[in-house]
Structure formats: C-alpha cells, structure tokens
Amino acid sequence: MQPIPAVNRWHTHYLAHPLYRPVRRFVPALADWPGQTEYDALLAAARADGAPLPDTLRFVCELEPETYYEAHIGATGEVPTRPQNGHDWFNALAWLAWPQAKAALNRRHVRAIARGEIQRGPLRDAATLLDECGVIVATSDPALGQALDDMRWQELFIARRADWGRRIDAFTLGHAVMEMGLTPHLGWCGKALILEVAPDFFGQGDAARQRQLDDALAARLDDDAFLPRPRALCPLPLLGIPGWWPDNENPAFYDNTAYFCPTRRAKSPTVSA
C-alpha cells in the first residue's frame, strides 16, 4: 500500500485507502471540483440508491446562513457548502455515508441551542469533535475496546494485530479526518468512538456494516446522556491501524512514544497530536 497522494486539483486516487471505505461508493467520476449541479446529482444518486437521507437535505453552494450553521441545517435541511473546498466536499460525502448519525448530530446541536447553549459547551464540543474527527471503532471483543481506551498500543496493534478486520475495525465518520488523510503525517490522530457489535458483524458486506453502525450511532446520539463531553472519545493514532500505513508493518514503528502516547492526550478538537 502506498501513502495517500495529495490532491492538487481533482482526482479520486485517494479512495483506495481504507480511510475512505465508508464514502467510496458515493463518489462519482468527476473531472474537476463539483458545483451546485454536481452536488444535486450526488444527492439524487444516493437517494435513488436507498440512502435514508432527510427529505429536505441539500448541499447549497455559497450559502451564507443568517443564523447558526447547525440551526440553519435543522430548520431548512440546507447544508452551506463552499465551492472548491475539500473540507465541505468530505462533509457532503459523510452525510451520504452516515445519514442517520449526521442528522442525529444536527438534532443534538439544535436541542442544545434551544436550551441556550449558544456558545459551545461540553455536549456540543463532543458532537463537533465526533463530526469533524470521529472514527467509529466497531468491535465484538470488549477486551479490544478496552485496550484502545487504555491506549495499550502494543497490545492493540501488535499482539492483537490478526484481529483487525475480524474482531475490530475502524470506520471514518469525521470529514476533517478525511480531508487531512490526503496529506498524512506522524502525529495524525482521530477521535475514536467504540461501538460493540455482534461477532457476525464482520462477516457482512461493507454496505450492511455501514447501515448497522449508522443506525446504532444515531440511536445513541439522540440520547444526550451519551457522549456528554469530548473526553468520552479516545485518541486513535491513525497511521498505526494495520493496513492503513506501510511503515507499521515493522513492529518498531510503534516504539515512537511521541506518537503512540501511553497516556490520554488533553481534550482538543484537533486531528493531530
């Protein structure tokens, strides 16, 4: 596997990397950055394919909402989308791949704003961090989830390496993580949310697994007692995931304790250490 190439104009070579597995099937063949017509076609194709998208959802280019971003989406279904902007492109793809979870995240923001949380507090900070930087880690073995939460990297990535793809796997939700994946670097981390799944989860196809995770995550996000603060998310050094970076085939790669830190990092809405 080669490192993910940087994007100068527009291409889809990055889609071969497992980071982009959740969004891969939604990406059309485009010669250049999409405009409004292409965004509308993207949404129509996903709806025709059965994606359970909100009826009013639309990616609107060059929209400057008069109210808060999340409040505008909640009231109108219109997602402000900047043209020729990779961050917003991946946000649109994340909506297609995680339609129920993204809608639940928006409802969470709307509820918090209605309660007076205009300036972001812990609940909205956690929702934003998941939306921007989140990686859903599905596991059928609680011991693997605990190893991640405890930041026991040698156990998670070396001793239990054969379990990746069989008892544990990572599914990208955060659109900032997707954007930064175009130019990966040591220090690059996501924020992991661990979801326990049944053992037969890993025998299902990509689309079925994606739907199951989307359903489960949306149901949890509609309960504001779930994910109450950013610290509920685990740091995840993305270049350490087996199959995600060629250098991690060498066990010595994990000796870098500046990257594979043995203690929980400070809560921060960034994707790099």
mmCIF file of C-alpha atoms in Angstrom:
data_model
loop_
_atom_site.group_PDB
_atom_site.id
_atom_site.type_symbol
_atom_site.label_atom_id
_atom_site.label_comp_id
_atom_site.label_asym_id
_atom_site.label_seq_id
_atom_site.Cartn_x
_atom_site.Cartn_y
_atom_site.Cartn_z
ATOM 1 C CA MET A 1 0.000 0.000 0.000
ATOM 2 C CA GLN A 2 1.273 3.456 -0.904
ATOM 3 C CA PRO A 3 0.762 6.605 1.183
ATOM 4 C CA ILE A 4 -2.328 8.578 0.222
ATOM 5 C CA PRO A 5 -1.460 11.065 -2.547
ATOM 6 C CA ALA A 6 -2.028 14.780 -2.105
ATOM 7 C CA VAL A 7 -4.656 16.471 -4.256
ATOM 8 C CA ASN A 8 -3.630 19.382 -6.470
ATOM 9 C CA ARG A 9 -6.864 19.682 -8.461
ATOM 10 C CA TRP A 10 -9.378 16.877 -8.519
ATOM 11 C CA HIS A 11 -8.981 13.129 -8.615
ATOM 12 C CA THR A 12 -10.214 10.063 -6.759
ATOM 13 C CA HIS A 13 -6.992 8.099 -6.252
ATOM 14 C CA TYR A 14 -7.303 8.518 -2.502
ATOM 15 C CA LEU A 15 -10.392 6.310 -2.472
ATOM 16 C CA ALA A 16 -8.284 3.134 -2.485
ATOM 17 C CA HIS A 17 -7.224 3.817 1.101
ATOM 18 C CA PRO A 18 -9.362 2.155 3.824
ATOM 19 C CA LEU A 19 -9.838 5.541 5.489
ATOM 20 C CA TYR A 20 -12.346 6.317 2.717
ATOM 21 C CA ARG A 21 -14.183 2.992 2.712
ATOM 22 C CA PRO A 22 -17.430 4.449 4.171
ATOM 23 C CA VAL A 23 -17.743 7.086 1.411
ATOM 24 C CA ARG A 24 -16.155 5.252 -1.514
ATOM 25 C CA ARG A 25 -19.348 4.048 -3.195
ATOM 26 C CA PHE A 26 -20.865 7.538 -3.290
ATOM 27 C CA VAL A 27 -18.056 9.273 -5.190
ATOM 28 C CA PRO A 28 -18.854 9.871 -8.875
ATOM 29 C CA ALA A 29 -16.320 10.212 -11.652
ATOM 30 C CA LEU A 30 -15.626 13.945 -11.818
ATOM 31 C CA ALA A 31 -13.059 15.832 -13.846
ATOM 32 C CA ASP A 32 -12.962 18.795 -11.504
ATOM 33 C CA TRP A 33 -14.437 20.176 -8.304
ATOM 34 C CA PRO A 34 -18.214 19.750 -8.123
ATOM 35 C CA GLY A 35 -20.550 22.728 -8.430
ATOM 36 C CA GLN A 36 -24.206 23.005 -7.485
ATOM 37 C CA THR A 37 -25.348 20.766 -10.341
ATOM 38 C CA GLU A 38 -22.919 18.027 -9.315
ATOM 39 C CA TYR A 39 -23.873 18.266 -5.633
ATOM 40 C CA ASP A 40 -27.556 17.954 -6.557
ATOM 41 C CA ALA A 41 -26.769 14.926 -8.728
ATOM 42 C CA LEU A 42 -24.688 13.392 -5.929
ATOM 43 C CA LEU A 43 -27.628 13.659 -3.547
ATOM 44 C CA ALA A 44 -30.126 12.343 -6.111
ATOM 45 C CA ALA A 45 -27.968 9.303 -6.836
ATOM 46 C CA ALA A 46 -27.665 8.480 -3.130
ATOM 47 C CA ARG A 47 -31.424 8.777 -2.661
ATOM 48 C CA ALA A 48 -32.035 6.553 -5.673
ATOM 49 C CA ASP A 49 -29.684 4.009 -4.113
ATOM 50 C CA GLY A 50 -31.821 3.949 -0.966
ATOM 51 C CA ALA A 51 -29.768 6.109 1.419
ATOM 52 C CA PRO A 52 -32.109 7.193 4.271
ATOM 53 C CA LEU A 53 -31.360 10.882 3.877
ATOM 54 C CA PRO A 54 -33.527 13.644 5.381
ATOM 55 C CA ASP A 55 -36.158 14.725 2.856
ATOM 56 C CA THR A 56 -35.071 18.359 2.908
ATOM 57 C CA LEU A 57 -31.307 17.769 2.811
ATOM 58 C CA ARG A 58 -29.464 19.750 0.151
ATOM 59 C CA PHE A 59 -25.858 20.890 -0.206
ATOM 60 C CA VAL A 60 -26.100 24.561 -1.183
ATOM 61 C CA CYS A 61 -23.035 26.238 -2.646
ATOM 62 C CA GLU A 62 -22.029 29.718 -1.477
ATOM 63 C CA LEU A 63 -24.825 29.869 1.086
ATOM 64 C CA GLU A 64 -24.281 32.300 3.964
ATOM 65 C CA PRO A 65 -26.889 31.401 6.601
ATOM 66 C CA GLU A 66 -28.371 34.203 8.678
ATOM 67 C CA THR A 67 -28.432 32.029 11.799
ATOM 68 C CA TYR A 68 -26.129 29.461 13.354
ATOM 69 C CA TYR A 69 -24.817 26.816 10.949
ATOM 70 C CA GLU A 70 -26.423 23.887 12.797
ATOM 71 C CA ALA A 71 -29.668 25.779 13.400
ATOM 72 C CA HIS A 72 -29.957 26.608 9.702
ATOM 73 C CA ILE A 73 -29.475 22.972 8.719
ATOM 74 C CA GLY A 74 -32.029 21.878 11.298
ATOM 75 C CA ALA A 75 -34.620 24.398 10.117
ATOM 76 C CA THR A 76 -34.145 24.095 6.354
ATOM 77 C CA GLY A 77 -32.105 20.977 5.532
ATOM 78 C CA GLU A 78 -29.679 23.199 3.628
ATOM 79 C CA VAL A 79 -26.012 22.499 4.300
ATOM 80 C CA PRO A 80 -23.796 25.510 3.471
ATOM 81 C CA THR A 81 -21.145 24.168 1.106
ATOM 82 C CA ARG A 82 -18.171 26.169 -0.093
ATOM 83 C CA PRO A 83 -17.130 25.525 -3.719
ATOM 84 C CA GLN A 84 -13.698 24.017 -4.368
ATOM 85 C CA ASN A 85 -13.350 23.191 -0.707
ATOM 86 C CA GLY A 86 -12.159 19.735 0.337
ATOM 87 C CA HIS A 87 -13.479 20.073 3.881
ATOM 88 C CA ASP A 88 -17.033 20.682 2.668
ATOM 89 C CA TRP A 89 -16.736 18.020 -0.047
ATOM 90 C CA PHE A 90 -15.941 15.387 2.550
ATOM 91 C CA ASN A 91 -18.720 16.740 4.769
ATOM 92 C CA ALA A 92 -21.177 16.074 1.941
ATOM 93 C CA LEU A 93 -19.816 12.558 1.474
ATOM 94 C CA ALA A 94 -20.089 11.940 5.227
ATOM 95 C CA TRP A 95 -23.782 12.905 5.066
ATOM 96 C CA LEU A 96 -24.304 10.262 2.369
ATOM 97 C CA ALA A 97 -22.399 7.557 4.252
ATOM 98 C CA TRP A 98 -23.781 8.361 7.730
ATOM 99 C CA PRO A 99 -27.186 9.968 7.033
ATOM 100 C CA GLN A 100 -28.897 9.000 10.267
ATOM 101 C CA ALA A 101 -25.912 9.725 12.510
ATOM 102 C CA LYS A 102 -25.271 13.099 10.843
ATOM 103 C CA ALA A 103 -28.934 14.039 11.236
ATOM 104 C CA ALA A 104 -28.794 12.958 14.890
ATOM 105 C CA LEU A 105 -25.683 15.073 15.439
ATOM 106 C CA ASN A 106 -27.512 18.058 13.986
ATOM 107 C CA ARG A 107 -30.544 17.430 16.210
ATOM 108 C CA ARG A 108 -28.209 17.322 19.195
ATOM 109 C CA HIS A 109 -26.843 20.761 18.330
ATOM 110 C CA VAL A 110 -30.347 22.131 17.766
ATOM 111 C CA ARG A 111 -31.525 20.836 21.155
ATOM 112 C CA ALA A 112 -28.513 22.365 22.892
ATOM 113 C CA ILE A 113 -29.016 25.722 21.165
ATOM 114 C CA ALA A 114 -32.690 25.685 22.180
ATOM 115 C CA ARG A 115 -31.567 25.210 25.791
ATOM 116 C CA GLY A 116 -29.376 28.281 25.497
ATOM 117 C CA GLU A 117 -26.036 26.626 24.720
ATOM 118 C CA ILE A 118 -25.217 29.175 22.027
ATOM 119 C CA GLN A 119 -21.519 29.179 22.811
ATOM 120 C CA ARG A 120 -20.398 25.565 22.639
ATOM 121 C CA GLY A 121 -20.273 23.703 25.920
ATOM 122 C CA PRO A 122 -19.185 20.110 26.597
ATOM 123 C CA LEU A 123 -22.140 18.475 24.808
ATOM 124 C CA ARG A 124 -21.771 20.485 21.613
ATOM 125 C CA ASP A 125 -17.983 20.248 21.769
ATOM 126 C CA ALA A 126 -18.250 16.452 21.887
ATOM 127 C CA ALA A 127 -20.696 16.413 18.972
ATOM 128 C CA THR A 128 -18.442 18.677 16.925
ATOM 129 C CA LEU A 129 -15.370 16.601 17.692
ATOM 130 C CA LEU A 130 -17.140 13.429 16.569
ATOM 131 C CA ASP A 131 -18.453 15.156 13.444
ATOM 132 C CA GLU A 132 -15.051 16.531 12.469
ATOM 133 C CA CYS A 133 -12.590 13.945 13.755
ATOM 134 C CA GLY A 134 -14.617 10.860 14.601
ATOM 135 C CA VAL A 135 -13.664 7.296 13.756
ATOM 136 C CA ILE A 136 -16.171 4.628 14.739
ATOM 137 C CA VAL A 137 -14.338 1.577 16.066
ATOM 138 C CA ALA A 138 -16.567 -1.489 15.933
ATOM 139 C CA THR A 139 -15.505 -4.481 17.996
ATOM 140 C CA SER A 140 -17.013 -7.799 19.006
ATOM 141 C CA ASP A 141 -14.404 -8.259 21.754
ATOM 142 C CA PRO A 142 -14.698 -5.874 24.714
ATOM 143 C CA ALA A 143 -11.040 -6.534 25.581
ATOM 144 C CA LEU A 144 -10.002 -4.882 22.321
ATOM 145 C CA GLY A 145 -12.157 -1.861 23.028
ATOM 146 C CA GLN A 146 -10.639 -1.632 26.483
ATOM 147 C CA ALA A 147 -7.117 -1.817 25.042
ATOM 148 C CA LEU A 148 -7.965 1.159 22.833
ATOM 149 C CA ASP A 149 -9.497 3.116 25.691
ATOM 150 C CA ASP A 150 -6.447 2.357 27.851
ATOM 151 C CA MET A 151 -4.098 3.317 24.991
ATOM 152 C CA ARG A 152 -2.304 -0.030 25.150
ATOM 153 C CA TRP A 153 -0.944 0.314 21.624
ATOM 154 C CA GLN A 154 1.434 -2.659 21.638
ATOM 155 C CA GLU A 155 -1.431 -4.959 22.584
ATOM 156 C CA LEU A 156 -3.925 -3.376 20.194
ATOM 157 C CA PHE A 157 -1.705 -3.112 17.118
ATOM 158 C CA ILE A 158 0.903 -5.877 17.568
ATOM 159 C CA ALA A 159 -0.288 -8.635 19.913
ATOM 160 C CA ARG A 160 -3.870 -8.453 18.576
ATOM 161 C CA ARG A 161 -2.938 -7.466 15.026
ATOM 162 C CA ALA A 162 -4.635 -10.504 13.451
ATOM 163 C CA ASP A 163 -7.966 -9.431 14.974
ATOM 164 C CA TRP A 164 -8.204 -6.311 12.820
ATOM 165 C CA GLY A 165 -10.900 -6.885 10.226
ATOM 166 C CA ARG A 166 -12.111 -9.949 12.152
ATOM 167 C CA ARG A 167 -12.989 -8.678 15.631
ATOM 168 C CA ILE A 168 -12.251 -4.971 15.383
ATOM 169 C CA ASP A 169 -12.289 -2.418 12.580
ATOM 170 C CA ALA A 170 -12.322 1.358 12.053
ATOM 171 C CA PHE A 171 -14.881 3.341 10.045
ATOM 172 C CA THR A 172 -14.277 7.032 9.366
ATOM 173 C CA LEU A 173 -17.055 9.490 10.113
ATOM 174 C CA GLY A 174 -15.196 12.776 10.584
ATOM 175 C CA HIS A 175 -14.848 14.887 7.460
ATOM 176 C CA ALA A 176 -11.793 16.752 8.805
ATOM 177 C CA VAL A 177 -10.065 13.375 9.232
ATOM 178 C CA MET A 178 -10.918 12.561 5.613
ATOM 179 C CA GLU A 179 -9.538 15.878 4.425
ATOM 180 C CA MET A 180 -6.299 15.514 6.389
ATOM 181 C CA GLY A 181 -5.947 11.959 5.081
ATOM 182 C CA LEU A 182 -4.882 13.460 1.761
ATOM 183 C CA THR A 183 -1.622 14.564 3.390
ATOM 184 C CA PRO A 184 -0.990 12.163 6.305
ATOM 185 C CA HIS A 185 1.804 12.757 8.786
ATOM 186 C CA LEU A 186 3.162 11.363 12.022
ATOM 187 C CA GLY A 187 1.075 12.853 14.788
ATOM 188 C CA TRP A 188 -2.145 12.434 12.792
ATOM 189 C CA CYS A 189 -4.894 11.189 15.103
ATOM 190 C CA GLY A 190 -8.618 10.715 15.035
ATOM 191 C CA LYS A 191 -11.066 10.534 17.918
ATOM 192 C CA ALA A 192 -12.433 7.035 18.354
ATOM 193 C CA LEU A 193 -15.916 6.118 19.489
ATOM 194 C CA ILE A 194 -16.129 2.439 20.416
ATOM 195 C CA LEU A 195 -19.296 0.550 19.466
ATOM 196 C CA GLU A 196 -19.706 -3.092 20.423
ATOM 197 C CA VAL A 197 -21.133 -5.332 17.703
ATOM 198 C CA ALA A 198 -22.088 -8.990 17.386
ATOM 199 C CA PRO A 199 -19.414 -11.399 16.044
ATOM 200 C CA ASP A 200 -21.331 -11.876 12.768
ATOM 201 C CA PHE A 201 -20.917 -8.160 12.013
ATOM 202 C CA PHE A 202 -17.524 -8.826 10.448
ATOM 203 C CA GLY A 203 -18.939 -11.388 8.020
ATOM 204 C CA GLN A 204 -21.294 -8.830 6.464
ATOM 205 C CA GLY A 205 -20.623 -6.712 3.393
ATOM 206 C CA ASP A 206 -19.464 -3.113 3.601
ATOM 207 C CA ALA A 207 -22.897 -1.588 2.941
ATOM 208 C CA ALA A 208 -24.628 -3.739 5.565
ATOM 209 C CA ARG A 209 -21.998 -2.953 8.195
ATOM 210 C CA GLN A 210 -22.232 0.740 7.410
ATOM 211 C CA ARG A 211 -26.028 0.749 7.791
ATOM 212 C CA GLN A 212 -25.811 -1.119 11.082
ATOM 213 C CA LEU A 213 -23.297 1.314 12.548
ATOM 214 C CA ASP A 214 -25.236 4.324 11.267
ATOM 215 C CA ASP A 215 -28.459 3.034 12.876
ATOM 216 C CA ALA A 216 -26.767 2.236 16.179
ATOM 217 C CA LEU A 217 -24.888 5.524 16.388
ATOM 218 C CA ALA A 218 -27.949 7.634 15.542
ATOM 219 C CA ALA A 219 -29.997 5.941 18.271
ATOM 220 C CA ARG A 220 -27.311 6.673 20.844
ATOM 221 C CA LEU A 221 -26.821 10.271 19.771
ATOM 222 C CA ASP A 222 -30.499 11.030 20.279
ATOM 223 C CA ASP A 223 -29.863 10.477 23.998
ATOM 224 C CA ASP A 224 -27.964 13.484 25.357
ATOM 225 C CA ALA A 225 -26.612 11.369 28.205
ATOM 226 C CA PHE A 226 -24.490 9.594 25.590
ATOM 227 C CA LEU A 227 -21.189 11.260 24.681
ATOM 228 C CA PRO A 228 -21.636 14.117 27.167
ATOM 229 C CA ARG A 229 -18.131 15.545 26.799
ATOM 230 C CA PRO A 230 -15.098 15.363 24.465
ATOM 231 C CA ARG A 231 -13.145 13.140 26.867
ATOM 232 C CA ALA A 232 -15.612 10.335 26.116
ATOM 233 C CA LEU A 233 -13.764 9.909 22.800
ATOM 234 C CA CYS A 234 -10.443 8.013 22.649
ATOM 235 C CA PRO A 235 -7.337 9.257 20.823
ATOM 236 C CA LEU A 236 -6.526 6.949 17.899
ATOM 237 C CA PRO A 237 -3.165 7.216 16.052
ATOM 238 C CA LEU A 238 -4.491 6.500 12.569
ATOM 239 C CA LEU A 239 -1.174 5.517 10.997
ATOM 240 C CA GLY A 240 -0.989 2.649 13.487
ATOM 241 C CA ILE A 241 -4.092 0.847 12.215
ATOM 242 C CA PRO A 242 -2.988 -2.306 10.361
ATOM 243 C CA GLY A 243 -3.308 -1.788 6.624
ATOM 244 C CA TRP A 244 -3.505 1.998 6.904
ATOM 245 C CA TRP A 245 0.209 2.856 6.602
ATOM 246 C CA PRO A 246 3.061 0.838 5.091
ATOM 247 C CA ASP A 247 5.595 1.624 7.826
ATOM 248 C CA ASN A 248 3.503 -0.051 10.503
ATOM 249 C CA GLU A 249 4.345 -3.465 9.075
ATOM 250 C CA ASN A 250 7.548 -3.087 11.096
ATOM 251 C CA PRO A 251 6.809 -3.521 14.837
ATOM 252 C CA ALA A 252 9.480 -0.928 15.611
ATOM 253 C CA PHE A 253 7.142 1.708 14.144
ATOM 254 C CA TYR A 254 5.117 1.507 17.356
ATOM 255 C CA ASP A 255 8.136 2.344 19.518
ATOM 256 C CA ASN A 256 7.588 6.037 18.777
ATOM 257 C CA THR A 257 6.039 7.054 22.110
ATOM 258 C CA ALA A 258 5.653 10.656 20.968
ATOM 259 C CA TYR A 259 3.017 9.355 18.539
ATOM 260 C CA PHE A 260 1.836 6.232 20.375
ATOM 261 C CA CYS A 261 1.474 8.107 23.612
ATOM 262 C CA PRO A 262 0.813 5.867 26.640
ATOM 263 C CA THR A 263 -1.418 8.397 28.397
ATOM 264 C CA ARG A 264 -4.588 10.128 27.310
ATOM 265 C CA ARG A 265 -3.975 13.395 25.476
ATOM 266 C CA ALA A 266 -5.565 16.634 26.556
ATOM 267 C CA LYS A 267 -9.062 17.106 25.201
ATOM 268 C CA SER A 268 -8.705 19.008 21.987
ATOM 269 C CA PRO A 269 -10.827 19.412 18.826
ATOM 270 C CA THR A 270 -7.864 18.777 16.549
ATOM 271 C CA VAL A 271 -6.871 15.814 14.417
ATOM 272 C CA SER A 272 -3.160 15.961 15.107
ATOM 273 C CA ALA A 273 -1.269 15.362 18.292
#
